[in-house]
């Protein structure tokens, strides 16, 4: 039986892109008719490698662009330059990019220059504020302009794309692949409970756990100082609280966090954790304080409140569901809301209902099915024979077999 034979190049560079594209890599690898090429820019190094190891993804290309304290300009130039030769050599039928990083935008631009079609996963999230998040808002908007197939996680993001006049038949609402990753990993994490408790011997898990992450560029400087000062005050005022903070490797994050939070007995500053361990920490936490996009999407599915240290968010669905709250970066406001959730059981419970505004774990299968169909159509149904039941196998895939 002859079938579709298309080369698909999946490109990513940072931790969140890797987590969100891992389900797609696995999905395409098991589908006949696709020749899958994985290219990592390595905009992140250690934090990317953690994800590649966990999901057992061996890239075909590693552009190895990361340098310590890299600037946006040098990073953009490096990704653009090195992607160009990969795309020339591979000449894929489609490139898949995800999200809003510099890798996302520069890889999409490089594909555009070679007239290679772009599929954008997690399309249409918007704040419409040029500098918030910075540079992600514009990275995502500019990537949309270069995109042929937009995979919007929610109706809200679809509406944003429609409002910008992108063609309706090029937009597909599929949920967010982060939920595919989360749902599969969380069972494995729960099954490893005793192992993780031993690993974090210094943390008293009989106490309530506040899990923290942060890395947004627009919060660098005074924003981070304020957030850390709030955490310090909360730690001192609540000796019955354990605070666990995996600190992002960006030097602009490392310095204020270590300067302001080292040495407090109930604050545990730890390196970035591999995804399995971090999912266990989220699942084990009482609440989460974060400026992370991915964490905002994951925590509602686990039924924990999430306080977001930003003034805006392109992920308003969890706010609407009542399980997330923007607390900004003013110290008093952060202290107020964490303390309120610690002290007021009714408010805590109202924000602790499991909600899945970002998907049901089937996104990667839906995306693969759509791309199978559109690539078949774009070839006029003529190239290299016919595909049996094109786009018809939409069953939930058994992703990450090695993790279960
Ligand atoms: C990047 C993305 C951001 C995304 C975030 C996820 C851009 C401009 N920023 O921000 O959108 O939300 O990743 O975490 O695309 N570093 C290491 N090892 C690592 C990773 C980072 O040492 O594994 C350090 C390096 O000094 C590096 C610096 O962090 O130069 C900044 O990395 P970069 O990717 O430019 O910015 P992030 O803040 O990580
Ligand atoms: N994460 C992780 N280890 C950590 C902290 C976060 O694996 O120590 C995961 C988290 O579960 C989410 C993703 O990394 O899936 C979010 O990455 P990050 O906050 O760096 O980027 P953003 O989502 O804000 O772009």
Coordinates of C-alpha atoms and ligand atoms in Angstrom, one line a residue:
X1 CA 0.0 0.0 0.0
X2 CA 1.6 3.3 -1.0
X3 CA 1.3 6.2 1.3
X4 CA 2.0 9.9 2.0
X5 CA 5.8 10.6 2.2
X6 CA 6.4 14.0 3.7
X7 CA 9.4 15.3 5.5
X8 CA 8.5 17.3 8.6
X9 CA 11.2 19.3 10.5
X10 CA 10.4 20.0 14.1
X11 CA 12.5 22.8 15.6
X12 CA 12.8 24.0 19.2
X13 CA 15.4 25.5 21.5
X14 CA 14.2 26.1 25.1
X15 CA 12.8 24.0 27.9
X16 CA 9.1 24.9 27.4
X17 CA 9.2 24.4 23.6
X18 CA 10.8 21.0 24.2
X19 CA 8.2 19.9 26.7
X20 CA 5.3 21.1 24.4
X21 CA 6.8 19.6 21.2
X22 CA 7.9 16.3 22.7
X23 CA 4.4 14.8 22.3
X24 CA 4.3 16.0 18.7
X25 CA 7.7 14.4 17.9
X26 CA 6.5 11.1 19.4
X27 CA 3.2 11.4 17.5
X28 CA 4.8 12.0 14.1
X29 CA 7.5 9.4 14.7
X30 CA 4.9 6.7 15.0
X31 CA 2.8 7.8 12.0
X32 CA 3.6 6.2 8.7
X33 CA 4.0 8.7 5.9
X34 CA 6.2 11.1 7.8
X35 CA 9.9 11.4 7.8
X36 CA 10.6 13.3 11.0
X37 CA 13.7 15.5 11.4
X38 CA 14.3 17.1 14.8
X39 CA 16.5 20.2 15.0
X40 CA 17.3 21.8 18.3
X41 CA 18.9 25.3 18.3
X42 CA 19.9 24.8 22.0
X43 CA 19.0 28.3 22.9
X44 CA 18.9 26.6 26.3
X45 CA 21.5 23.9 27.1
X46 CA 21.2 22.1 30.4
X47 CA 17.4 23.0 30.7
X48 CA 16.8 21.6 27.2
X49 CA 18.9 18.5 27.7
X50 CA 16.9 17.6 30.7
X51 CA 13.8 17.4 28.5
X52 CA 15.5 15.6 25.6
X53 CA 16.8 13.0 28.1
X54 CA 13.4 12.5 29.8
X55 CA 11.5 12.0 26.5
X56 CA 14.4 10.1 24.9
X57 CA 14.6 12.5 21.9
X58 CA 17.8 12.4 19.9
X59 CA 18.0 15.4 17.7
X60 CA 19.2 15.1 14.1
X61 CA 20.7 18.6 14.3
X62 CA 22.0 20.5 17.4
X63 CA 22.9 24.0 16.5
X64 CA 24.4 24.6 20.0
X65 CA 23.9 28.4 19.9
X66 CA 23.7 29.1 23.7
X67 CA 26.3 31.3 25.3
X68 CA 26.2 32.6 28.9
X69 CA 24.3 35.9 29.2
X70 CA 23.4 35.9 25.5
X71 CA 21.7 39.0 24.0
X72 CA 18.5 38.9 22.0
X73 CA 20.4 40.2 18.9
X74 CA 23.2 37.7 18.9
X75 CA 20.8 34.9 19.6
X76 CA 18.5 35.9 16.7
X77 CA 21.4 36.2 14.3
X78 CA 22.8 32.8 15.3
X79 CA 19.5 30.9 15.0
X80 CA 18.7 32.6 11.7
X81 CA 22.1 31.9 10.2
X82 CA 22.4 28.3 11.4
X83 CA 18.8 27.3 10.5
X84 CA 19.3 28.5 7.0
X85 CA 21.8 25.7 6.2
X86 CA 19.7 23.0 7.9
X87 CA 16.7 24.0 5.9
X88 CA 18.6 24.1 2.6
X89 CA 20.0 20.7 3.3
X90 CA 16.8 19.0 4.5
X91 CA 14.3 21.0 2.3
X92 CA 11.3 19.8 4.4
X93 CA 7.7 19.9 3.3
X94 CA 6.8 21.7 6.5
X95 CA 8.6 23.1 9.6
X96 CA 6.9 22.9 13.0
X97 CA 7.7 25.6 15.6
X98 CA 6.1 26.3 19.0
X99 CA 5.3 29.3 21.1
X100 CA 7.0 32.6 21.4
X101 CA 10.7 32.4 21.9
X102 CA 13.5 33.8 19.8
X103 CA 14.0 30.3 18.4
X104 CA 10.4 30.2 17.3
X105 CA 10.5 33.4 15.5
X106 CA 13.9 33.1 13.9
X107 CA 13.3 29.5 12.7
X108 CA 9.9 30.6 11.2
X109 CA 11.7 33.5 9.5
X110 CA 14.4 31.3 8.1
X111 CA 11.7 28.9 6.8
X112 CA 9.9 31.8 5.2
X113 CA 13.1 32.9 3.4
X114 CA 13.2 29.5 1.8
X115 CA 9.5 29.3 1.1
X116 CA 9.0 26.4 3.4
X117 CA 5.5 26.2 5.0
X118 CA 5.3 26.9 8.7
X119 CA 3.0 25.2 11.3
X120 CA 2.8 27.2 14.5
X121 CA 1.8 25.3 17.6
X122 CA 0.3 27.4 20.4
X123 CA -0.7 30.2 18.1
X124 CA -2.9 33.3 18.8
X125 CA -2.0 34.0 22.5
X126 CA -2.0 37.8 22.8
X127 CA -1.8 40.6 25.3
X128 CA -1.5 43.2 22.6
X129 CA 1.1 45.0 24.7
X130 CA 4.3 45.3 22.8
X131 CA 6.6 44.9 25.9
X132 CA 4.6 42.4 27.9
X133 CA 5.7 39.7 27.8
X134 CA 9.0 40.9 26.3
X135 CA 10.1 39.9 23.7
X136 CA 7.5 37.1 23.5
X137 CA 4.4 39.1 22.5
X138 CA 6.1 40.3 19.4
X139 CA 7.9 37.0 18.7
X140 CA 4.5 35.3 18.7
X141 CA 2.7 38.0 16.6
X142 CA 5.6 38.0 14.0
X143 CA 5.5 34.2 13.9
X144 CA 1.8 34.3 13.1
X145 CA 2.6 36.5 10.1
X146 CA 4.9 33.8 8.8
X147 CA 2.6 30.9 9.5
X148 CA 0.6 28.7 7.1
X149 CA -1.2 26.6 9.7
X150 CA -2.0 28.1 13.1
X151 CA -2.7 25.6 16.0
X152 CA -4.6 27.6 18.5
X153 CA -5.0 26.1 22.0
X154 CA -8.3 27.7 22.8
X155 CA -11.3 29.5 21.2
X156 CA -9.9 32.8 22.7
X157 CA -6.7 32.4 20.7
X158 CA -8.6 31.5 17.6
X159 CA -10.7 34.6 18.0
X160 CA -7.5 36.7 18.3
X161 CA -6.2 35.3 15.0
X162 CA -9.5 35.8 13.3
X163 CA -9.5 39.4 14.5
X164 CA -6.2 39.8 12.8
X165 CA -7.7 38.5 9.5
X166 CA -5.8 35.2 9.3
X167 CA -7.9 32.9 7.2
X168 CA -10.4 30.8 9.1
X169 CA -9.6 27.6 7.3
X170 CA -5.9 27.9 8.4
X171 CA -6.8 28.0 12.1
X172 CA -7.3 24.9 14.2
X173 CA -8.4 24.8 17.8
X174 CA -6.6 21.8 19.3
X175 CA -5.8 22.5 23.0
X176 CA -2.3 22.8 24.3
X177 CA 0.2 20.0 23.9
X178 CA 1.5 20.8 27.4
X179 CA -1.5 18.9 28.8
X180 CA -0.5 15.9 26.7
X181 CA 2.9 16.0 28.3
X182 CA 1.6 16.7 31.8
X183 CA -1.1 13.9 31.8
X184 CA 1.3 11.2 30.8
X185 CA 4.1 12.3 33.2
X186 CA 2.0 13.0 36.2
X187 CA 1.1 9.3 36.7
X188 CA 4.8 8.3 36.6
X189 CA 5.6 11.2 39.0
X190 CA 2.9 10.0 41.5
X191 CA 4.2 6.5 41.3
X192 CA 7.7 7.7 42.3
X193 CA 6.5 9.6 45.4
X194 CA 8.8 7.9 47.8
X195 CA 11.8 8.4 45.6
X196 CA 11.2 12.1 45.3
X197 CA 10.6 12.5 49.1
X198 CA 14.0 10.9 49.7
X199 CA 15.6 13.2 47.0
X200 CA 14.2 16.3 48.8
X201 CA 15.1 15.1 52.3
X202 CA 15.6 18.7 53.5
X203 CA 12.0 19.7 52.7
X204 CA 9.4 18.9 55.4
X205 CA 6.5 17.7 53.3
X206 CA 4.2 17.5 56.4
X207 CA 4.1 21.3 56.0
X208 CA 2.3 23.2 53.2
X209 CA 4.5 23.7 50.1
X210 CA 4.7 26.9 48.1
X211 CA 6.4 26.2 44.8
X212 CA 7.9 29.2 43.0
X213 CA 9.4 29.9 39.5
X214 CA 10.3 33.1 37.7
X215 CA 12.2 34.2 34.6
X216 CA 10.4 37.0 32.7
X217 CA 12.6 39.6 31.2
X218 CA 10.1 42.4 32.0
X219 CA 10.5 41.5 35.7
X220 CA 14.3 41.7 35.7
X221 CA 15.7 44.3 38.2
X222 CA 13.2 45.8 40.6
X223 CA 10.5 43.3 39.7
X224 CA 12.6 40.4 40.8
X225 CA 13.8 42.3 43.9
X226 CA 10.2 42.9 44.9
X227 CA 9.1 39.3 44.3
X228 CA 12.1 37.9 46.3
X229 CA 11.5 40.4 49.1
X230 CA 7.9 39.2 49.3
X231 CA 9.0 35.6 49.4
X232 CA 11.5 36.4 52.2
X233 CA 8.8 38.1 54.3
X234 CA 6.4 35.3 53.8
X235 CA 9.0 32.7 54.8
X236 CA 9.8 34.6 58.0
X237 CA 6.1 35.1 58.9
X238 CA 5.1 31.5 58.1
X239 CA 7.4 29.0 59.8
X240 CA 4.9 26.3 59.0
X241 CA 5.4 26.9 55.2
X242 CA 8.0 25.2 53.1
X243 CA 9.1 27.2 50.0
X244 CA 10.7 25.4 47.1
X245 CA 12.2 27.5 44.3
X246 CA 13.9 25.9 41.3
X247 CA 16.0 28.8 40.1
X248 CA 16.1 29.5 36.4
X249 CA 19.7 29.6 35.0
X250 CA 19.5 33.1 33.5
X251 CA 22.1 35.1 35.4
X252 CA 19.6 38.0 35.7
X253 CA 17.5 35.6 37.8
X254 CA 20.2 33.8 39.7
X255 CA 21.7 36.9 41.2
X256 CA 18.7 38.5 42.9
X257 CA 17.3 35.2 44.0
X258 CA 20.5 34.0 45.6
X259 CA 21.3 37.4 47.1
X260 CA 17.9 37.8 48.7
X261 CA 16.8 34.3 49.5
X262 CA 19.8 32.3 50.5
X263 CA 20.1 31.1 54.1
X264 CA 16.5 31.1 55.1
X265 CA 15.7 27.7 56.7
X266 CA 12.3 27.2 55.0
X267 CA 13.4 28.4 51.6
X268 CA 14.9 25.7 49.4
X269 CA 16.7 27.2 46.3
X270 CA 17.3 24.3 44.0
X271 CA 18.5 24.0 40.3
X272 CA 16.0 23.7 37.5
X273 CA 14.4 20.3 37.9
X274 CA 13.8 17.8 35.1
X275 CA 10.1 17.8 34.0
X276 CA 9.2 14.6 35.8
X277 CA 10.5 15.9 39.1
X278 CA 8.9 19.4 38.6
X279 CA 5.5 17.8 37.8
X280 CA 5.8 15.9 41.1
X281 CA 6.6 19.2 42.9
X282 CA 3.6 20.9 41.3
X283 CA 1.4 18.0 42.2
X284 CA 2.7 18.0 45.8
X285 CA 2.4 21.8 46.3
X286 CA -0.3 23.7 48.2
X287 CA -0.1 26.6 45.7
X288 CA 2.2 28.0 43.0
X289 CA 3.7 31.5 42.5
X290 CA 5.1 31.9 39.0
X291 CA 5.5 34.1 36.0
X292 CA 5.9 31.1 33.7
X293 CA 3.5 30.5 30.8
X294 CA 3.7 26.8 30.9
X295 CA 3.2 26.5 34.6
X296 CA 0.1 28.8 34.4
X297 CA -1.3 26.2 32.0
X298 CA -0.4 23.1 33.9
X299 CA -1.3 24.0 37.5
X300 CA -5.1 24.4 36.9
X301 CA -5.2 20.8 35.6
X302 CA -3.7 19.7 38.9
X303 CA -6.3 21.6 41.0
X304 CA -3.9 24.0 42.7
X305 CA -4.2 27.8 42.9
X306 CA -1.7 29.7 40.8
X307 CA -0.7 33.3 41.6
X308 CA 0.9 35.0 38.6
X309 CA 3.7 37.6 39.2
X310 CA 2.8 39.6 36.1
X311 CA 0.5 42.5 35.3
X312 CA -0.9 41.0 32.2
X313 CA -1.2 37.5 30.8
X314 CA -1.9 36.0 27.3
X315 CA -3.4 33.0 29.2
X316 CA -6.6 34.6 30.5
X317 CA -8.6 31.3 30.5
X318 CA -7.4 30.2 33.9
X319 CA -8.2 33.7 35.3
X320 CA -11.8 33.4 33.9
X321 CA -12.0 29.9 35.4
X322 CA -11.2 31.4 38.8
X323 CA -8.2 29.3 39.5
X324 CA -5.4 31.8 38.7
X325 CA -4.9 35.4 39.8
X326 CA -2.6 38.1 38.6
X327 CA -0.7 39.5 41.5
X328 CA 1.9 41.7 39.7
X329 CA 5.3 42.3 41.1
X330 CA 4.5 44.7 44.0
X331 CA 5.7 43.2 47.2
X332 CA 2.6 44.1 49.3
X333 CA 0.2 42.6 46.8
X334 CA 2.1 39.3 46.5
X335 CA 2.4 39.0 50.3
X336 CA -1.3 39.7 50.7
X337 CA -2.5 37.1 48.2
X338 CA -0.2 34.3 49.3
X339 CA -1.1 35.0 52.9
X340 CA -4.8 35.1 52.1
X341 CA -4.7 31.7 50.4
X342 CA -2.8 30.3 53.4
X343 CA -5.3 31.7 55.9
X344 CA -8.7 31.6 54.2
X345 CA -9.9 28.1 53.5
X346 CA -12.9 29.2 51.5
X347 CA -10.9 31.3 49.0
X348 CA -8.3 28.5 48.8
X349 CA -10.9 25.9 48.0
X350 CA -12.6 28.1 45.4
X351 CA -9.3 28.3 43.6
X352 CA -8.4 24.6 43.9
X353 CA -11.0 23.1 41.6
X354 CA -9.3 21.1 38.8
X355 CA -9.9 22.9 35.5
X356 CA -8.7 22.0 32.0
X357 CA -9.1 25.2 30.0
X358 CA -6.0 24.4 28.0
X359 CA -6.7 20.9 26.7
X360 CA -7.5 17.3 27.4
X361 CA -4.3 15.6 26.4
X362 CA -5.2 14.9 22.7
X363 CA -3.6 18.0 21.1
X364 CA -0.6 16.3 19.5
X365 CA -2.8 13.7 17.8
X366 CA -5.1 16.4 16.5
X367 CA -2.2 18.4 15.1
X368 CA -0.7 15.4 13.4
X369 CA -4.1 14.6 11.8
X370 CA -4.6 18.1 10.5
X371 CA -1.0 18.3 9.1
X372 CA -1.4 14.9 7.5
X373 CA -4.6 16.2 5.8
X374 CA -3.3 19.6 4.7
X375 CA 0.1 18.2 3.4
X376 CA -1.8 15.6 1.4
X377 CA -4.1 18.3 0.0
X378 CA -1.1 20.6 -0.8
X379 CA 0.5 17.8 -2.8
X380 CA -2.8 17.7 -4.8
X381 CA -3.2 14.1 -3.7
X382 CA -0.8 13.1 -6.3
X383 CA 2.7 12.7 -4.9
X384 CA 4.1 9.3 -4.2
X385 CA 0.9 7.3 -4.3
X386 CA -2.2 7.5 -2.1
X387 CA -2.6 7.5 1.7
X388 CA -4.9 4.9 3.2
X389 CA -7.5 6.6 5.4
X390 CA -5.6 10.0 5.4
X391 CA -6.2 11.8 8.6
X392 CA -8.6 9.3 9.9
X393 CA -6.6 7.8 12.8
X394 CA -7.4 10.3 15.5
X395 CA -7.3 8.0 18.5
X396 CA -5.4 9.2 21.6
X397 CA -1.9 8.1 21.0
X398 CA 0.1 6.1 23.4
X399 CA 2.8 8.7 23.9
X400 CA 5.9 8.3 26.0
X401 CA 5.6 4.5 26.2
X402 CA 9.0 4.6 28.0
X403 CA 7.6 6.7 30.8
X404 CA 4.7 4.4 31.8
Ligands
LIG1 C1 13.9 32.0 27.2 C2 12.9 32.6 26.2 C3 11.6 32.8 26.9 C4 11.1 31.5 27.6 C5 12.2 31.0 28.5 C6 11.8 29.7 29.1 C7 13.6 34.2 24.5 C8 14.1 35.6 24.2 N1 13.4 33.9 25.8 O1 14.2 32.9 28.2 O2 10.6 33.3 26.0 O3 9.9 31.8 28.3 O4 13.4 30.8 27.7 O5 12.6 29.3 30.1 O6 13.4 33.4 23.6 N2 20.9 29.6 30.6 C9 21.8 28.6 30.9 N3 21.4 27.3 30.7 C10 20.2 26.9 30.2 C11 19.3 28.0 29.9 C12 19.7 29.3 30.1 O7 22.9 28.8 31.4 O8 20.0 25.8 30.0 C13 21.4 31.0 30.8 C14 22.4 31.4 29.9 O9 23.3 32.3 30.5 C15 21.6 32.2 28.8 C16 20.6 32.8 29.7 O10 20.3 31.8 30.7 O11 22.4 33.1 28.0 C17 19.4 33.3 29.0 O12 18.8 32.4 28.2 P1 17.7 32.9 27.1 O13 17.2 31.7 26.4 O14 18.3 33.9 26.2 O15 16.6 33.5 27.9 P2 15.6 32.9 29.0 O16 15.5 33.9 30.1 O17 16.0 31.5 29.3
LIG2 N1 9.6 23.2 34.4 C1 10.5 22.2 34.6 N2 11.4 22.3 35.6 C2 11.5 23.4 36.4 C3 10.6 24.5 36.2 C4 9.7 24.4 35.2 O1 10.5 21.2 33.9 O2 12.4 23.4 37.3 C5 8.6 23.1 33.3 C6 7.2 23.5 33.7 O3 6.5 22.4 34.2 C7 6.6 24.0 32.3 C8 7.9 24.6 31.7 O4 9.0 24.1 32.3 O5 6.2 22.9 31.5 C9 7.8 26.1 31.7 O6 9.1 26.6 31.4 P1 9.5 28.1 31.7 O7 8.8 28.6 32.9 O8 11.0 28.1 31.7 O9 9.0 28.8 30.4 P2 7.6 29.5 29.9 O10 6.6 28.5 29.9 O11 7.4 30.7 30.8 O12 7.9 30.0 28.5

